[in-house]
Amino acid sequence: MRKMKANMCLLLLSAITLLGSSCSKHKDEKVKAPIRVKTELASSQSHGPGQQSYVGIIEENEGTAVSFTTMGVVKRVLVHEGQTVGRGQLIAVMDDTQARNVLAGAEAQMSQANDALQRYQMLHDNGSLPEVQWVEIQSKVAQAKSQLAVAKKNLADCRLIAPVSGIIGKKMVGAGETAMPSQAVVTILDIHTVKVKVSIPEKEMGEIHAHTPSTIEVEAVQKQVSGGRIEKGVQADALTHTYDVRIHVANPDRKLMPGMVATVTLGNAHGPAYTRYTTLPVTCVQRQSNGTLFVWTVANDSTVHRTPVTVGSTTGNRLTITSGVGQDNRVVTEGYQKLSEGTSVIY
């Protein structure tokens, strides 16, 4: 009996041990389960001698906000975004009922003042009208004329006319909405020529002048053009220590549109060679407690590791990576919130 109890104890102990081992193994499997993330393959390209490449954003040459000068309800907007308009073209119409009523009142006052002027003219010429009264009548005529001119101007202002030629960039007010004075109804963009804005590190600004050769490549429209005159900014970004420069580019076919991303190559065929910087989404660059920046890179065994980086200029939602990420490094761009050193991932 005592031996049977001992055997039962041994069997129970073994079962508990196996159960614990199974739970531990199951727990480890949960811990080691890979995390699904999105990644981006970093790449860099070498350019010819004396040339440097940047990421730029196309901007309109000039933008004009077109607005009514008075408050009122918009009856119709006669243009749409992307439409080409000419100077003097009708853009929108405001409800002019009140303006027409005011004009009718002003015309009636003008008619009354002119009639009084004609009647008192004879008395004045005969010398039977005091000079003070004659001056008063002339003053009323002048006031009526002024009020009539204002009423005509207010009626004309119910029609919104394009002050310049260009394309409609954005429509901010639609039919049935109330437009406030100086509130933009549409914007008209001049894109016969465009500007390409590029952020340049401060140490490279000295090499750029108004006539530095440049090449603009826009993948969205499969187009490559030569840049023209360069405008150099004089105020640096406090965070990135970069300066904005704008390159004038002819755009006769109007294929280059504001907001398009361009690859800009600056320089000529003389001087030392440079390497094109890598750009990554701003959100994938993290900051540690000590202030250093890093990104999560994926190793060949699908584990992630913190990789310190240094950054340059910001263009749109992307950062220029000046060091830390090499050719063909795979970088985590989404899903990094749950990562730790050595975590396995699926991408």
Short mmCIF file of C-alpha atoms in Angstrom, two decimals:
data_model
loop_
_atom_site.label_atom_id
_atom_site.label_comp_id
_atom_site.label_asym_id
_atom_site.label_seq_id
_atom_site.Cartn_x
_atom_site.Cartn_y
_atom_site.Cartn_z
CA MET A 1 0.00 0.00 0.00
CA ARG A 2 2.81 2.39 0.95
CA LYS A 3 4.61 1.57 -2.33
CA MET A 4 1.41 2.22 -4.33
CA LYS A 5 1.03 5.67 -2.72
CA ALA A 6 4.63 6.48 -3.55
CA ASN A 7 4.08 5.55 -7.20
CA MET A 8 0.95 7.68 -7.37
CA CYS A 9 2.88 10.65 -5.96
CA LEU A 10 5.57 10.17 -8.58
CA LEU A 11 2.99 10.06 -11.38
CA LEU A 12 1.25 13.21 -10.04
CA LEU A 13 4.59 15.04 -9.80
CA SER A 14 5.46 14.06 -13.38
CA ALA A 15 2.08 15.28 -14.63
CA ILE A 16 2.52 18.63 -12.90
CA THR A 17 6.02 18.96 -14.34
CA LEU A 18 4.80 18.19 -17.88
CA LEU A 19 1.89 20.62 -17.51
CA GLY A 20 4.21 23.38 -16.32
CA SER A 21 6.61 22.68 -19.15
CA SER A 22 3.76 22.79 -21.67
CA CYS A 23 2.45 26.13 -20.27
CA SER A 24 5.96 27.58 -20.26
CA LYS A 25 6.49 26.46 -23.82
CA HIS A 26 3.12 27.92 -24.86
CA LYS A 27 3.96 31.20 -23.10
CA ASP A 28 7.33 31.37 -24.83
CA GLU A 29 5.65 30.79 -28.17
CA LYS A 30 3.34 33.75 -27.49
CA VAL A 31 6.28 35.97 -26.57
CA LYS A 32 8.24 34.97 -29.66
CA ALA A 33 5.34 35.42 -32.08
CA PRO A 34 6.55 37.81 -34.83
CA ILE A 35 4.94 41.24 -35.19
CA ARG A 36 3.61 42.39 -38.53
CA VAL A 37 5.12 45.68 -39.72
CA LYS A 38 5.54 47.71 -42.89
CA THR A 39 9.03 48.43 -44.14
CA GLU A 40 10.85 50.44 -46.77
CA LEU A 41 14.07 49.53 -48.52
CA ALA A 42 16.58 52.37 -48.24
CA SER A 43 18.66 53.19 -51.29
CA SER A 44 21.20 55.79 -52.40
CA GLN A 45 22.66 56.73 -55.77
CA SER A 46 25.98 58.28 -56.73
CA HIS A 47 25.99 61.26 -59.06
CA GLY A 48 28.58 62.82 -61.33
CA PRO A 49 31.45 65.03 -60.17
CA GLY A 50 30.44 68.26 -58.49
CA GLN A 51 26.75 67.35 -58.39
CA GLN A 52 24.45 66.97 -55.41
CA SER A 53 20.90 65.65 -55.36
CA TYR A 54 17.98 66.77 -53.20
CA VAL A 55 14.23 66.28 -52.89
CA GLY A 56 12.15 69.29 -53.90
CA ILE A 57 8.50 70.35 -53.97
CA ILE A 58 6.97 72.22 -56.91
CA GLU A 59 5.24 75.50 -56.08
CA GLU A 60 3.25 77.96 -58.19
CA ASN A 61 5.06 81.05 -59.41
CA GLU A 62 2.39 83.22 -57.81
CA GLY A 63 -0.96 82.59 -56.14
CA THR A 64 -3.83 85.10 -56.00
CA ALA A 65 -6.71 84.77 -53.54
CA VAL A 66 -9.88 86.15 -55.17
CA SER A 67 -12.66 87.39 -52.87
CA PHE A 68 -15.77 89.55 -52.75
CA THR A 69 -15.49 92.97 -51.09
CA THR A 70 -18.91 92.74 -49.43
CA MET A 71 -20.84 90.13 -47.47
CA GLY A 72 -23.54 88.14 -49.19
CA VAL A 73 -24.87 84.76 -50.29
CA VAL A 74 -23.09 83.20 -53.26
CA LYS A 75 -25.57 82.24 -55.99
CA ARG A 76 -23.18 80.55 -58.42
CA VAL A 77 -19.53 79.62 -58.74
CA LEU A 78 -18.75 79.34 -62.43
CA VAL A 79 -15.34 77.66 -62.27
CA HIS A 80 -13.91 74.41 -60.93
CA GLU A 81 -10.52 73.37 -59.57
CA GLY A 82 -7.90 72.89 -62.28
CA GLN A 83 -9.77 75.06 -64.81
CA THR A 84 -7.82 77.60 -66.84
CA VAL A 85 -9.19 81.14 -66.54
CA GLY A 86 -8.31 84.43 -68.18
CA ARG A 87 -8.06 87.90 -66.74
CA GLY A 88 -11.52 89.53 -66.64
CA GLN A 89 -13.39 86.19 -66.66
CA LEU A 90 -16.46 85.89 -64.43
CA ILE A 91 -15.67 83.63 -61.46
CA ALA A 92 -18.74 83.79 -59.20
CA VAL A 93 -21.99 85.69 -58.68
CA MET A 94 -23.46 86.91 -55.38
CA ASP A 95 -27.15 87.52 -54.66
CA ASP A 96 -27.60 91.16 -55.76
CA THR A 97 -31.20 91.79 -54.65
CA GLN A 98 -30.24 94.23 -51.90
CA ALA A 99 -27.64 95.95 -54.08
CA ARG A 100 -30.24 96.53 -56.82
CA ASN A 101 -32.70 98.00 -54.30
CA VAL A 102 -30.04 100.36 -52.99
CA LEU A 103 -29.19 101.37 -56.56
CA ALA A 104 -32.84 102.08 -57.33
CA GLY A 105 -33.05 104.35 -54.27
CA ALA A 106 -29.87 106.15 -55.25
CA GLU A 107 -31.14 106.73 -58.79
CA ALA A 108 -34.40 108.17 -57.42
CA GLN A 109 -32.47 110.58 -55.18
CA MET A 110 -30.29 111.57 -58.11
CA SER A 111 -33.33 112.28 -60.26
CA GLN A 112 -34.94 114.33 -57.47
CA ALA A 113 -31.74 116.34 -56.94
CA ASN A 114 -31.38 117.08 -60.67
CA ASP A 115 -35.02 118.17 -60.89
CA ALA A 116 -34.57 120.56 -57.96
CA LEU A 117 -31.38 121.91 -59.54
CA GLN A 118 -33.19 122.70 -62.79
CA ARG A 119 -36.10 124.42 -61.01
CA TYR A 120 -33.86 126.57 -58.83
CA GLN A 121 -31.51 127.35 -61.71
CA MET A 122 -33.91 129.94 -63.16
CA LEU A 123 -34.41 131.61 -59.77
CA HIS A 124 -30.68 131.78 -59.26
CA ASP A 125 -30.08 133.24 -62.71
CA ASN A 126 -32.73 135.95 -62.05
CA GLY A 127 -31.06 136.82 -58.76
CA SER A 128 -34.15 135.96 -56.70
CA LEU A 129 -32.53 132.95 -54.91
CA PRO A 130 -30.24 133.47 -51.93
CA GLU A 131 -26.71 132.24 -52.56
CA VAL A 132 -26.75 130.06 -49.42
CA GLN A 133 -29.78 128.15 -50.68
CA TRP A 134 -28.19 127.73 -54.11
CA VAL A 135 -25.06 126.25 -52.56
CA GLU A 136 -27.20 123.88 -50.50
CA ILE A 137 -28.94 122.60 -53.64
CA GLN A 138 -25.62 122.02 -55.39
CA SER A 139 -24.38 120.13 -52.35
CA LYS A 140 -27.41 117.81 -52.41
CA VAL A 141 -26.77 117.07 -56.09
CA ALA A 142 -23.15 116.18 -55.32
CA GLN A 143 -24.22 113.91 -52.44
CA ALA A 144 -26.77 112.14 -54.63
CA LYS A 145 -24.14 111.64 -57.35
CA SER A 146 -21.71 110.15 -54.81
CA GLN A 147 -24.35 107.78 -53.39
CA LEU A 148 -25.28 106.67 -56.91
CA ALA A 149 -21.64 105.88 -57.70
CA VAL A 150 -21.30 103.82 -54.50
CA ALA A 151 -24.54 101.94 -55.26
CA LYS A 152 -23.32 101.10 -58.79
CA LYS A 153 -19.99 99.92 -57.37
CA ASN A 154 -21.73 97.67 -54.81
CA LEU A 155 -23.85 96.11 -57.56
CA ALA A 156 -20.79 95.52 -59.74
CA ASP A 157 -19.01 93.92 -56.76
CA CYS A 158 -21.66 91.19 -56.71
CA ARG A 159 -19.85 89.78 -59.74
CA LEU A 160 -16.44 88.32 -58.96
CA ILE A 161 -14.00 88.86 -61.84
CA ALA A 162 -10.61 87.18 -62.25
CA PRO A 163 -7.91 89.82 -61.74
CA VAL A 164 -5.21 87.65 -63.36
CA SER A 165 -4.90 84.69 -65.71
CA GLY A 166 -3.99 81.21 -64.45
CA ILE A 167 -5.61 78.01 -63.22
CA ILE A 168 -8.03 77.57 -60.35
CA GLY A 169 -6.06 76.05 -57.49
CA LYS A 170 -8.68 75.62 -54.80
CA LYS A 171 -12.35 76.52 -54.39
CA MET A 172 -13.17 77.53 -50.81
CA VAL A 173 -16.78 78.77 -51.12
CA GLY A 174 -19.67 77.10 -52.92
CA ALA A 175 -23.15 78.13 -54.07
CA GLY A 176 -25.52 78.87 -51.19
CA GLU A 177 -22.75 79.73 -48.73
CA THR A 178 -22.26 83.19 -47.24
CA ALA A 179 -19.09 84.90 -48.37
CA MET A 180 -17.46 87.36 -45.99
CA PRO A 181 -15.51 90.42 -47.12
CA SER A 182 -11.94 89.47 -48.10
CA GLN A 183 -12.72 85.75 -47.63
CA ALA A 184 -11.10 83.86 -50.52
CA VAL A 185 -13.63 82.22 -52.83
CA VAL A 186 -11.00 80.67 -55.11
CA THR A 187 -7.26 80.90 -55.62
CA ILE A 188 -5.78 81.51 -59.06
CA LEU A 189 -2.32 80.05 -59.61
CA ASP A 190 0.20 81.23 -62.14
CA ILE A 191 2.02 78.07 -63.31
CA HIS A 192 3.30 79.28 -66.68
CA THR A 193 6.54 79.13 -64.73
CA VAL A 194 6.90 77.27 -61.44
CA LYS A 195 9.36 77.22 -58.58
CA VAL A 196 10.95 74.13 -57.07
CA LYS A 197 11.60 74.56 -53.34
CA VAL A 198 14.61 72.68 -51.98
CA SER A 199 16.02 72.66 -48.43
CA ILE A 200 19.82 72.99 -48.49
CA PRO A 201 22.09 72.24 -45.49
CA GLU A 202 23.88 75.36 -44.28
CA LYS A 203 27.34 73.95 -45.04
CA GLU A 204 26.42 73.63 -48.74
CA MET A 205 24.77 77.05 -49.20
CA GLY A 206 28.08 78.69 -50.10
CA GLU A 207 28.38 76.52 -53.22
CA ILE A 208 25.02 77.67 -54.62
CA HIS A 209 24.50 80.93 -56.48
CA ALA A 210 21.81 82.43 -58.70
CA HIS A 211 23.03 80.65 -61.83
CA THR A 212 24.12 77.25 -60.45
CA PRO A 213 23.20 74.59 -63.07
CA SER A 214 20.28 72.41 -62.04
CA THR A 215 18.25 69.50 -63.39
CA ILE A 216 14.68 68.84 -62.28
CA GLU A 217 13.20 65.36 -62.63
CA VAL A 218 9.50 64.83 -61.87
CA GLU A 219 8.52 61.18 -61.83
CA ALA A 220 4.78 61.89 -61.67
CA VAL A 221 4.79 63.28 -65.24
CA GLN A 222 7.91 61.45 -66.48
CA LYS A 223 9.62 64.75 -67.22
CA GLN A 224 13.15 66.10 -66.85
CA VAL A 225 13.92 69.78 -67.39
CA SER A 226 16.73 72.24 -66.74
CA GLY A 227 16.25 74.74 -63.95
CA GLY A 228 16.71 78.49 -64.28
CA ARG A 229 17.46 81.30 -61.86
CA ILE A 230 17.81 80.36 -58.18
CA GLU A 231 16.46 82.39 -55.25
CA LYS A 232 18.36 81.79 -52.00
CA GLY A 233 16.58 82.08 -48.66
CA VAL A 234 18.29 84.02 -45.87
CA GLN A 235 16.57 82.52 -42.81
CA ALA A 236 17.50 79.02 -41.61
CA ASP A 237 15.14 76.43 -40.17
CA ALA A 238 15.83 76.42 -36.43
CA LEU A 239 15.49 72.62 -36.16
CA THR A 240 17.29 71.31 -39.26
CA HIS A 241 19.67 74.24 -39.95
CA THR A 242 18.71 74.24 -43.61
CA TYR A 243 17.86 77.08 -45.98
CA ASP A 244 15.11 77.11 -48.59
CA VAL A 245 16.13 77.84 -52.16
CA ARG A 246 13.69 78.15 -55.05
CA ILE A 247 14.57 77.27 -58.62
CA HIS A 248 12.59 78.87 -61.45
CA VAL A 249 11.46 76.38 -64.08
CA ALA A 250 9.65 77.10 -67.36
CA ASN A 251 6.35 75.21 -67.60
CA PRO A 252 4.75 76.09 -70.96
CA ASP A 253 2.72 72.86 -71.19
CA ARG A 254 1.57 73.25 -67.55
CA LYS A 255 2.30 69.62 -66.74
CA LEU A 256 4.25 70.54 -63.60
CA MET A 257 1.66 71.09 -60.87
CA PRO A 258 2.05 72.55 -57.35
CA GLY A 259 2.71 69.84 -54.76
CA MET A 260 4.51 67.41 -57.06
CA VAL A 261 7.74 65.88 -55.71
CA ALA A 262 10.88 66.42 -57.77
CA THR A 263 14.46 65.14 -57.67
CA VAL A 264 16.76 68.14 -57.99
CA THR A 265 20.39 67.82 -59.05
CA LEU A 266 22.52 70.91 -58.42
CA GLY A 267 26.06 71.53 -59.63
CA ASN A 268 28.19 71.07 -62.72
CA ALA A 269 30.77 68.64 -64.04
CA HIS A 270 33.63 69.97 -61.90
CA GLY A 271 34.59 69.30 -58.30
CA PRO A 272 34.36 66.33 -55.93
CA ALA A 273 31.69 63.66 -56.28
CA TYR A 274 28.79 63.47 -53.86
CA THR A 275 26.30 60.78 -52.91
CA ARG A 276 22.59 61.24 -52.96
CA TYR A 277 21.00 61.26 -49.52
CA THR A 278 18.43 58.70 -48.44
CA THR A 279 15.00 59.96 -47.39
CA LEU A 280 12.62 58.21 -45.00
CA PRO A 281 9.17 59.05 -43.57
CA VAL A 282 9.40 61.47 -40.66
CA THR A 283 7.33 59.17 -38.43
CA CYS A 284 9.78 56.25 -38.57
CA VAL A 285 12.60 58.28 -36.97
CA GLN A 286 12.43 57.85 -33.18
CA ARG A 287 14.14 59.73 -30.35
CA GLN A 288 15.71 57.96 -27.35
CA SER A 289 15.72 59.32 -23.80
CA ASN A 290 19.26 60.65 -24.26
CA GLY A 291 18.15 62.69 -27.28
CA THR A 292 19.77 60.58 -30.01
CA LEU A 293 17.75 59.59 -33.07
CA PHE A 294 17.30 56.06 -34.40
CA VAL A 295 15.29 53.89 -36.76
CA TRP A 296 14.33 50.23 -36.56
CA THR A 297 16.21 48.23 -39.20
CA VAL A 298 15.42 44.62 -40.12
CA ALA A 299 18.27 42.09 -40.09
CA ASN A 300 18.56 39.05 -42.37
CA ASP A 301 16.96 36.86 -39.69
CA SER A 302 13.87 39.15 -39.62
CA THR A 303 14.72 40.65 -36.21
CA VAL A 304 14.77 44.39 -35.65
CA HIS A 305 17.54 46.51 -34.15
CA ARG A 306 17.92 50.16 -33.17
CA THR A 307 20.14 51.95 -35.69
CA PRO A 308 21.33 55.47 -34.76
CA VAL A 309 20.90 58.04 -37.56
CA THR A 310 21.58 61.69 -38.23
CA VAL A 311 19.09 63.73 -40.22
CA GLY A 312 19.15 66.72 -42.52
CA SER A 313 16.39 68.67 -44.17
CA THR A 314 12.66 67.95 -44.13
CA THR A 315 10.67 67.87 -47.36
CA GLY A 316 6.95 67.26 -46.97
CA ASN A 317 6.58 64.21 -44.71
CA ARG A 318 10.07 62.84 -45.38
CA LEU A 319 13.43 63.41 -43.66
CA THR A 320 16.82 63.36 -45.29
CA ILE A 321 19.05 60.75 -43.60
CA THR A 322 22.66 61.89 -43.78
CA SER A 323 24.20 58.90 -41.98
CA GLY A 324 23.32 55.66 -40.21
CA VAL A 325 21.24 53.95 -42.89
CA GLY A 326 23.20 52.37 -45.72
CA GLN A 327 22.45 50.97 -49.13
CA ASP A 328 19.57 48.44 -49.12
CA ASN A 329 18.89 48.64 -45.36
CA ARG A 330 15.28 47.67 -44.65
CA VAL A 331 13.65 50.19 -42.30
CA VAL A 332 10.39 49.78 -40.37
CA THR A 333 7.95 52.54 -41.33
CA GLU A 334 4.73 51.33 -39.64
CA GLY A 335 4.03 49.13 -36.62
CA TYR A 336 7.17 50.12 -34.71
CA GLN A 337 5.23 51.01 -31.54
CA LYS A 338 5.37 47.41 -30.21
CA LEU A 339 8.98 46.71 -31.13
CA SER A 340 11.94 46.12 -28.83
CA GLU A 341 15.53 45.12 -29.52
CA GLY A 342 15.65 41.72 -31.25
CA THR A 343 11.89 41.40 -31.87
CA SER A 344 10.96 39.13 -34.77
CA VAL A 345 8.83 40.75 -37.46
CA ILE A 346 6.86 39.89 -40.57
CA TYR A 347 6.73 42.38 -43.44
#
